[in-house]
């Protein structure tokens, strides 16, 4: 880290000489989330992990309210380590900075609006130790709303298992294959791929999973809800306007990460082009939401066409311009619900097959 960019302070903690379990750091990037930060940090310190554990927060030049919350948290948890960014770096760079900072074997990325269950570090560390080729571990999560009320549980269809890097790379073509961005990483894996420096904001998690798989790192999934993932809508209306940055980021992921990885292996790029078209088509209707201005919508359409200018995508854009956006959104939601039902059925069938 550059001292010109960072102002940080911490309390020195000495690692016991007889520690036989991996060292872990929970890393919390934050920006203007004063209302959620205390719960995130408290959940990090509440872990029932027997090994050495650090907790870090990197504040990306937040408002004064967030800085006051951090000050209170340092009084409550003197061992909390805090990085104060001098300028706003953005999600990817701020996350990268806090993940780089600890000198531990494993690092956890916990966004400041999410919460860890007490067994998160213990359970995922167990799995990472069993699978030395796993670059990261993830779990099922409980969805909560802005007030912390339970909304449901997100699972993957695959069940608790290790996935090899080549398999993960092929699977990544259809999207980010975790239920939420609450992950434990092997520090050496992040070092190998250069963390998140220079990567696109708002899709940096998907991009990182592709690059780790391309480097040969697998991943391990635990089919237990070990974290709480918050679903909320910001009052300032910022989130909808991230869509263009997300679309541009997806273009970069395909052009800089996925397509080069496919080409190096001699895999067919026709599948990649088809997936780009499917992805762009699935996002067309949401770009015609009423809160976008005409200028914003024009930019979104340019980004969609950069992702794919296939006839399918152009046809969907034509339909949306003629008032079909709502119907297409309803259709996409129905397809999503159908897939969720199928995934749930497969998960229940798998569990029943294991019952003696």
Short mmCIF file of C-alpha atoms in Angstrom, two decimals:
data_model
loop_
_atom_site.label_atom_id
_atom_site.label_comp_id
_atom_site.label_asym_id
_atom_site.label_seq_id
_atom_site.Cartn_x
_atom_site.Cartn_y
_atom_site.Cartn_z
CA UNK A 1 0.00 0.00 0.00
CA UNK A 2 1.20 3.51 -0.74
CA UNK A 3 1.45 5.81 2.25
CA UNK A 4 0.48 8.65 -0.10
CA UNK A 5 -2.90 7.04 -0.63
CA UNK A 6 -3.65 5.60 2.78
CA UNK A 7 -3.96 6.80 6.33
CA UNK A 8 -4.24 3.86 8.66
CA UNK A 9 -3.91 2.89 12.27
CA UNK A 10 -4.14 -0.40 14.14
CA UNK A 11 -3.44 -2.11 17.40
CA UNK A 12 -0.59 -4.60 17.23
CA UNK A 13 -1.69 -8.20 17.78
CA UNK A 14 0.88 -10.94 18.28
CA UNK A 15 0.23 -14.33 16.69
CA UNK A 16 0.61 -17.12 19.27
CA UNK A 17 3.66 -19.27 18.57
CA UNK A 18 1.71 -22.53 18.92
CA UNK A 19 -1.08 -21.74 16.44
CA UNK A 20 -1.78 -24.87 14.37
CA UNK A 21 -4.76 -23.58 12.42
CA UNK A 22 -4.62 -21.10 9.52
CA UNK A 23 -4.55 -17.38 10.18
CA UNK A 24 -7.55 -15.48 8.85
CA UNK A 25 -8.44 -11.82 8.29
CA UNK A 26 -11.97 -10.55 7.69
CA UNK A 27 -11.75 -7.58 5.32
CA UNK A 28 -14.61 -5.10 5.10
CA UNK A 29 -14.58 -2.46 2.33
CA UNK A 30 -17.07 0.30 3.04
CA UNK A 31 -18.43 3.49 1.54
CA UNK A 32 -21.25 5.56 3.08
CA UNK A 33 -22.91 2.64 4.85
CA UNK A 34 -22.97 3.92 8.40
CA UNK A 35 -26.32 2.27 9.07
CA UNK A 36 -25.01 -1.25 8.37
CA UNK A 37 -21.30 -1.12 9.24
CA UNK A 38 -21.61 -1.79 12.97
CA UNK A 39 -23.50 -5.05 12.42
CA UNK A 40 -20.95 -6.23 9.84
CA UNK A 41 -17.98 -5.53 12.11
CA UNK A 42 -19.70 -7.04 15.16
CA UNK A 43 -20.39 -10.25 13.23
CA UNK A 44 -16.72 -10.45 12.26
CA UNK A 45 -15.61 -10.23 15.89
CA UNK A 46 -18.29 -12.76 16.95
CA UNK A 47 -16.75 -15.66 14.98
CA UNK A 48 -16.31 -18.92 16.90
CA UNK A 49 -12.98 -19.61 15.21
CA UNK A 50 -10.23 -21.10 17.38
CA UNK A 51 -7.36 -19.70 15.32
CA UNK A 52 -5.78 -16.30 14.88
CA UNK A 53 -8.24 -13.77 13.44
CA UNK A 54 -7.90 -10.13 12.37
CA UNK A 55 -10.65 -7.70 11.33
CA UNK A 56 -9.93 -4.88 8.87
CA UNK A 57 -12.11 -2.06 7.50
CA UNK A 58 -11.13 0.10 4.54
CA UNK A 59 -13.17 3.28 4.31
CA UNK A 60 -13.32 4.68 0.77
CA UNK A 61 -13.53 8.36 1.71
CA UNK A 62 -17.02 8.06 3.20
CA UNK A 63 -19.16 10.82 4.70
CA UNK A 64 -18.66 12.07 8.24
CA UNK A 65 -21.35 9.79 9.65
CA UNK A 66 -19.45 6.68 8.56
CA UNK A 67 -16.22 8.06 10.05
CA UNK A 68 -18.02 8.60 13.38
CA UNK A 69 -19.28 5.01 13.35
CA UNK A 70 -15.74 3.81 12.73
CA UNK A 71 -14.47 5.88 15.64
CA UNK A 72 -17.08 4.30 17.93
CA UNK A 73 -16.22 0.83 16.66
CA UNK A 74 -12.53 1.33 17.46
CA UNK A 75 -13.49 2.23 21.02
CA UNK A 76 -15.59 -0.91 21.27
CA UNK A 77 -13.06 -3.13 19.44
CA UNK A 78 -9.55 -1.69 20.04
CA UNK A 79 -8.01 -4.44 17.89
CA UNK A 80 -9.97 -3.34 14.80
CA UNK A 81 -7.62 -2.28 12.01
CA UNK A 82 -8.79 0.63 9.87
CA UNK A 83 -7.58 2.00 6.54
CA UNK A 84 -8.73 5.52 5.71
CA UNK A 85 -8.49 6.23 2.00
CA UNK A 86 -7.46 9.78 1.18
CA UNK A 87 -9.42 9.75 -2.10
CA UNK A 88 -12.36 7.69 -3.29
CA UNK A 89 -10.92 4.68 -5.13
CA UNK A 90 -14.08 2.85 -6.14
CA UNK A 91 -15.28 -0.62 -5.18
CA UNK A 92 -12.63 -2.71 -6.90
CA UNK A 93 -9.58 -0.71 -5.79
CA UNK A 94 -10.82 -0.23 -2.22
CA UNK A 95 -11.62 -3.94 -1.90
CA UNK A 96 -8.23 -4.81 -3.33
CA UNK A 97 -6.47 -2.54 -0.83
CA UNK A 98 -8.09 -4.13 2.20
CA UNK A 99 -7.60 -7.69 0.90
CA UNK A 100 -3.90 -6.98 0.34
CA UNK A 101 -3.31 -5.49 3.78
CA UNK A 102 -3.31 -8.56 6.11
CA UNK A 103 -0.48 -11.07 6.17
CA UNK A 104 -2.74 -14.03 6.86
CA UNK A 105 -3.22 -17.31 4.99
CA UNK A 106 -6.90 -16.68 4.28
CA UNK A 107 -8.82 -13.44 3.79
CA UNK A 108 -12.59 -12.97 3.87
CA UNK A 109 -14.33 -10.30 1.83
CA UNK A 110 -17.38 -9.05 3.70
CA UNK A 111 -19.24 -6.08 2.24
CA UNK A 112 -20.26 -3.64 4.93
CA UNK A 113 -24.00 -4.20 4.45
CA UNK A 114 -23.73 -7.98 4.95
CA UNK A 115 -23.39 -10.11 8.09
CA UNK A 116 -21.50 -13.29 8.97
CA UNK A 117 -22.96 -16.12 11.00
CA UNK A 118 -20.73 -17.24 13.88
CA UNK A 119 -19.51 -20.37 12.08
CA UNK A 120 -18.59 -18.78 8.74
CA UNK A 121 -14.82 -18.65 9.23
CA UNK A 122 -14.61 -22.01 11.00
CA UNK A 123 -16.63 -23.95 8.41
CA UNK A 124 -15.02 -22.40 5.35
CA UNK A 125 -11.52 -22.72 6.77
CA UNK A 126 -12.17 -26.45 7.31
CA UNK A 127 -13.11 -26.81 3.66
CA UNK A 128 -10.18 -24.75 2.37
CA UNK A 129 -7.76 -26.90 4.36
CA UNK A 130 -9.28 -30.06 2.86
CA UNK A 131 -8.98 -28.66 -0.68
CA UNK A 132 -5.58 -26.99 -1.19
CA UNK A 133 -6.42 -26.26 -4.85
CA UNK A 134 -9.40 -24.11 -3.84
CA UNK A 135 -8.74 -20.42 -4.43
CA UNK A 136 -11.91 -19.44 -2.60
CA UNK A 137 -14.79 -20.82 -0.57
CA UNK A 138 -18.41 -19.69 -0.45
CA UNK A 139 -21.68 -20.78 1.10
CA UNK A 140 -25.44 -20.53 0.95
CA UNK A 141 -26.76 -17.27 2.44
CA UNK A 142 -29.89 -15.97 4.13
CA UNK A 143 -31.39 -12.97 2.35
CA UNK A 144 -32.36 -10.10 4.63
CA UNK A 145 -33.92 -6.71 3.96
CA UNK A 146 -32.66 -3.27 4.98
CA UNK A 147 -34.01 -3.82 8.50
CA UNK A 148 -32.52 -7.29 8.87
CA UNK A 149 -35.77 -9.21 8.38
CA UNK A 150 -35.35 -12.66 6.84
CA UNK A 151 -36.51 -12.97 3.21
CA UNK A 152 -35.37 -16.48 2.30
CA UNK A 153 -32.31 -18.64 1.72
CA UNK A 154 -30.19 -18.74 -1.43
CA UNK A 155 -28.56 -22.04 -2.39
CA UNK A 156 -26.56 -23.31 -5.34
CA UNK A 157 -27.87 -26.45 -7.01
CA UNK A 158 -24.57 -28.30 -6.71
CA UNK A 159 -24.46 -28.98 -2.96
CA UNK A 160 -21.39 -28.98 -0.71
CA UNK A 161 -18.50 -29.83 -3.02
CA UNK A 162 -15.15 -28.85 -4.51
CA UNK A 163 -15.09 -27.66 -8.12
CA UNK A 164 -11.88 -27.88 -10.16
CA UNK A 165 -10.56 -24.81 -11.95
CA UNK A 166 -11.27 -25.99 -15.51
CA UNK A 167 -14.83 -26.94 -14.56
CA UNK A 168 -15.29 -23.60 -12.82
CA UNK A 169 -13.99 -21.76 -15.87
CA UNK A 170 -16.50 -23.45 -18.17
CA UNK A 171 -19.30 -22.82 -15.67
CA UNK A 172 -18.37 -19.14 -15.38
CA UNK A 173 -19.48 -18.55 -18.95
CA UNK A 174 -23.07 -18.44 -17.74
CA UNK A 175 -22.34 -15.95 -14.97
CA UNK A 176 -21.00 -15.51 -11.47
CA UNK A 177 -21.48 -18.92 -9.86
CA UNK A 178 -21.93 -17.97 -6.22
CA UNK A 179 -25.11 -16.97 -4.41
CA UNK A 180 -23.54 -13.82 -2.94
CA UNK A 181 -20.25 -11.97 -2.78
CA UNK A 182 -19.31 -13.13 0.75
CA UNK A 183 -16.19 -15.21 0.19
CA UNK A 184 -13.07 -16.60 1.82
CA UNK A 185 -9.95 -16.44 -0.38
CA UNK A 186 -6.59 -18.12 -0.22
CA UNK A 187 -4.20 -15.16 -0.10
CA UNK A 188 -1.67 -16.80 -2.45
CA UNK A 189 -4.39 -17.23 -5.09
CA UNK A 190 -5.25 -13.52 -4.96
CA UNK A 191 -1.57 -12.62 -5.17
CA UNK A 192 -1.18 -14.79 -8.28
CA UNK A 193 -3.94 -12.96 -10.19
CA UNK A 194 -3.12 -9.47 -8.95
CA UNK A 195 -6.11 -9.00 -6.64
CA UNK A 196 -8.61 -6.49 -8.11
CA UNK A 197 -6.33 -3.71 -9.30
CA UNK A 198 -7.52 -2.10 -12.52
CA UNK A 199 -10.59 -4.30 -12.75
CA UNK A 200 -14.14 -3.06 -13.49
CA UNK A 201 -16.31 -1.84 -10.61
CA UNK A 202 -19.67 -3.51 -9.81
CA UNK A 203 -18.70 -6.76 -11.61
CA UNK A 204 -15.28 -7.14 -9.99
CA UNK A 205 -16.41 -10.28 -8.13
CA UNK A 206 -17.43 -12.09 -11.33
CA UNK A 207 -14.24 -10.99 -13.05
CA UNK A 208 -12.10 -12.28 -10.16
CA UNK A 209 -13.80 -15.69 -10.20
CA UNK A 210 -13.04 -16.05 -13.93
CA UNK A 211 -9.40 -15.04 -13.51
CA UNK A 212 -8.89 -17.43 -10.58
CA UNK A 213 -10.37 -20.32 -12.55
CA UNK A 214 -8.22 -19.42 -15.56
CA UNK A 215 -5.16 -19.60 -13.27
CA UNK A 216 -6.16 -23.14 -12.26
CA UNK A 217 -7.74 -22.42 -8.89
CA UNK A 218 -10.91 -24.30 -8.01
CA UNK A 219 -13.48 -23.37 -5.39
CA UNK A 220 -15.41 -25.05 -2.61
CA UNK A 221 -19.08 -24.47 -1.78
CA UNK A 222 -20.75 -25.22 1.56
CA UNK A 223 -24.50 -25.75 1.31
CA UNK A 224 -25.26 -24.09 4.65
CA UNK A 225 -26.45 -20.48 5.16
CA UNK A 226 -23.33 -19.10 6.83
CA UNK A 227 -23.90 -15.41 6.06
CA UNK A 228 -26.71 -12.91 5.71
CA UNK A 229 -26.88 -11.04 2.41
CA UNK A 230 -28.75 -7.75 2.46
CA UNK A 231 -31.21 -6.81 -0.29
CA UNK A 232 -32.02 -3.12 -0.17
CA UNK A 233 -32.77 -0.11 -2.32
CA UNK A 234 -30.86 3.09 -1.66
CA UNK A 235 -32.92 6.21 -1.13
CA UNK A 236 -30.67 8.25 -3.40
CA UNK A 237 -31.42 6.10 -6.44
CA UNK A 238 -27.75 5.38 -7.07
CA UNK A 239 -28.01 1.64 -7.63
CA UNK A 240 -30.14 1.73 -10.82
CA UNK A 241 -27.63 4.08 -12.41
CA UNK A 242 -24.81 1.62 -11.91
CA UNK A 243 -26.27 -0.46 -14.71
CA UNK A 244 -24.18 1.16 -17.43
CA UNK A 245 -20.97 0.59 -15.45
CA UNK A 246 -22.02 -3.04 -14.98
CA UNK A 247 -22.64 -3.48 -18.70
CA UNK A 248 -19.30 -1.95 -19.59
CA UNK A 249 -17.69 -4.16 -16.99
CA UNK A 250 -19.25 -7.27 -18.54
CA UNK A 251 -17.81 -6.30 -21.91
CA UNK A 252 -14.37 -6.11 -20.29
CA UNK A 253 -14.81 -9.48 -18.57
CA UNK A 254 -15.59 -11.19 -21.85
CA UNK A 255 -12.91 -9.41 -23.85
CA UNK A 256 -10.11 -9.41 -21.25
CA UNK A 257 -10.78 -12.53 -19.16
CA UNK A 258 -13.17 -15.09 -20.67
CA UNK A 259 -12.29 -14.96 -24.38
CA UNK A 260 -8.49 -15.08 -23.84
CA UNK A 261 -8.94 -18.03 -21.45
CA UNK A 262 -11.08 -19.89 -24.00
CA UNK A 263 -8.63 -19.12 -26.82
CA UNK A 264 -5.63 -20.41 -24.83
CA UNK A 265 -7.41 -23.73 -24.36
CA UNK A 266 -8.64 -24.00 -27.93
CA UNK A 267 -12.27 -23.98 -26.78
CA UNK A 268 -14.98 -22.83 -29.16
CA UNK A 269 -15.57 -19.08 -29.09
CA UNK A 270 -18.96 -19.63 -30.71
CA UNK A 271 -20.35 -20.55 -27.29
CA UNK A 272 -18.90 -17.37 -25.86
CA UNK A 273 -20.55 -15.23 -28.54
CA UNK A 274 -23.89 -16.97 -27.93
CA UNK A 275 -23.62 -16.31 -24.21
CA UNK A 276 -22.80 -12.66 -24.80
CA UNK A 277 -25.98 -12.41 -26.88
CA UNK A 278 -28.08 -14.17 -24.21
CA UNK A 279 -26.73 -11.91 -21.50
CA UNK A 280 -27.29 -8.71 -23.47
CA UNK A 281 -30.80 -9.80 -24.45
CA UNK A 282 -31.68 -10.58 -20.82
CA UNK A 283 -30.69 -7.06 -19.77
CA UNK A 284 -32.45 -5.12 -22.54
CA UNK A 285 -35.80 -4.57 -20.88
CA UNK A 286 -34.35 -3.27 -17.60
CA UNK A 287 -32.52 -0.56 -19.54
CA UNK A 288 -35.93 0.89 -20.42
CA UNK A 289 -36.99 1.47 -16.80
CA UNK A 290 -38.72 4.88 -16.44
CA UNK A 291 -36.09 6.30 -14.07
CA UNK A 292 -33.50 6.43 -16.88
CA UNK A 293 -33.31 9.65 -18.86
CA UNK A 294 -33.20 9.55 -22.65
CA UNK A 295 -29.47 10.26 -22.55
CA UNK A 296 -28.85 7.50 -20.01
CA UNK A 297 -30.92 5.07 -22.06
CA UNK A 298 -28.95 5.88 -25.20
CA UNK A 299 -25.71 5.14 -23.31
CA UNK A 300 -27.16 1.87 -22.01
CA UNK A 301 -28.14 0.77 -25.51
CA UNK A 302 -24.60 1.50 -26.75
CA UNK A 303 -23.23 -0.68 -23.94
CA UNK A 304 -25.71 -3.46 -24.71
CA UNK A 305 -24.65 -3.47 -28.35
CA UNK A 306 -20.99 -3.52 -27.31
CA UNK A 307 -21.77 -6.66 -25.32
CA UNK A 308 -23.54 -8.15 -28.34
CA UNK A 309 -24.95 -6.68 -31.54
CA UNK A 310 -26.65 -9.95 -32.53
CA UNK A 311 -30.04 -9.85 -34.30
CA UNK A 312 -31.63 -11.23 -31.12
CA UNK A 313 -30.41 -8.28 -29.05
CA UNK A 314 -31.39 -5.75 -31.71
CA UNK A 315 -34.86 -7.31 -31.89
CA UNK A 316 -35.30 -7.00 -28.13
CA UNK A 317 -34.21 -3.37 -28.20
CA UNK A 318 -36.71 -2.73 -31.03
CA UNK A 319 -39.50 -4.36 -28.98
CA UNK A 320 -38.64 -2.33 -25.87
CA UNK A 321 -38.70 0.89 -27.83
CA UNK A 322 -42.23 0.02 -28.83
CA UNK A 323 -43.47 -0.48 -25.29
CA UNK A 324 -42.81 -4.18 -24.64
CA UNK A 325 -40.28 -3.69 -21.83
CA UNK A 326 -42.71 -4.48 -18.99
CA UNK A 327 -43.90 -7.67 -20.64
CA UNK A 328 -40.34 -8.79 -21.29
CA UNK A 329 -39.41 -8.10 -17.65
CA UNK A 330 -42.41 -10.17 -16.51
CA UNK A 331 -41.36 -12.99 -18.83
CA UNK A 332 -37.76 -12.87 -17.57
CA UNK A 333 -39.00 -13.00 -13.97
CA UNK A 334 -41.19 -15.99 -14.74
CA UNK A 335 -38.23 -17.80 -16.30
CA UNK A 336 -36.10 -16.96 -13.24
CA UNK A 337 -38.77 -18.34 -10.89
CA UNK A 338 -39.02 -21.51 -12.97
CA UNK A 339 -35.26 -22.02 -12.80
CA UNK A 340 -35.36 -21.44 -9.03
CA UNK A 341 -38.04 -24.09 -8.62
CA UNK A 342 -36.04 -26.56 -10.71
CA UNK A 343 -32.87 -25.83 -8.70
CA UNK A 344 -34.81 -26.33 -5.46
CA UNK A 345 -36.18 -29.64 -6.71
CA UNK A 346 -32.72 -30.85 -7.68
CA UNK A 347 -31.35 -29.85 -4.29
CA UNK A 348 -34.12 -31.72 -2.43
CA UNK A 349 -33.65 -34.78 -4.65
CA UNK A 350 -29.94 -34.77 -3.95
CA UNK A 351 -30.50 -34.58 -0.21
CA UNK A 352 -33.05 -37.41 -0.29
CA UNK A 353 -30.61 -39.58 -2.25
CA UNK A 354 -28.13 -39.25 0.61
CA UNK A 355 -30.61 -40.38 3.25
CA UNK A 356 -29.87 -44.03 4.20
#
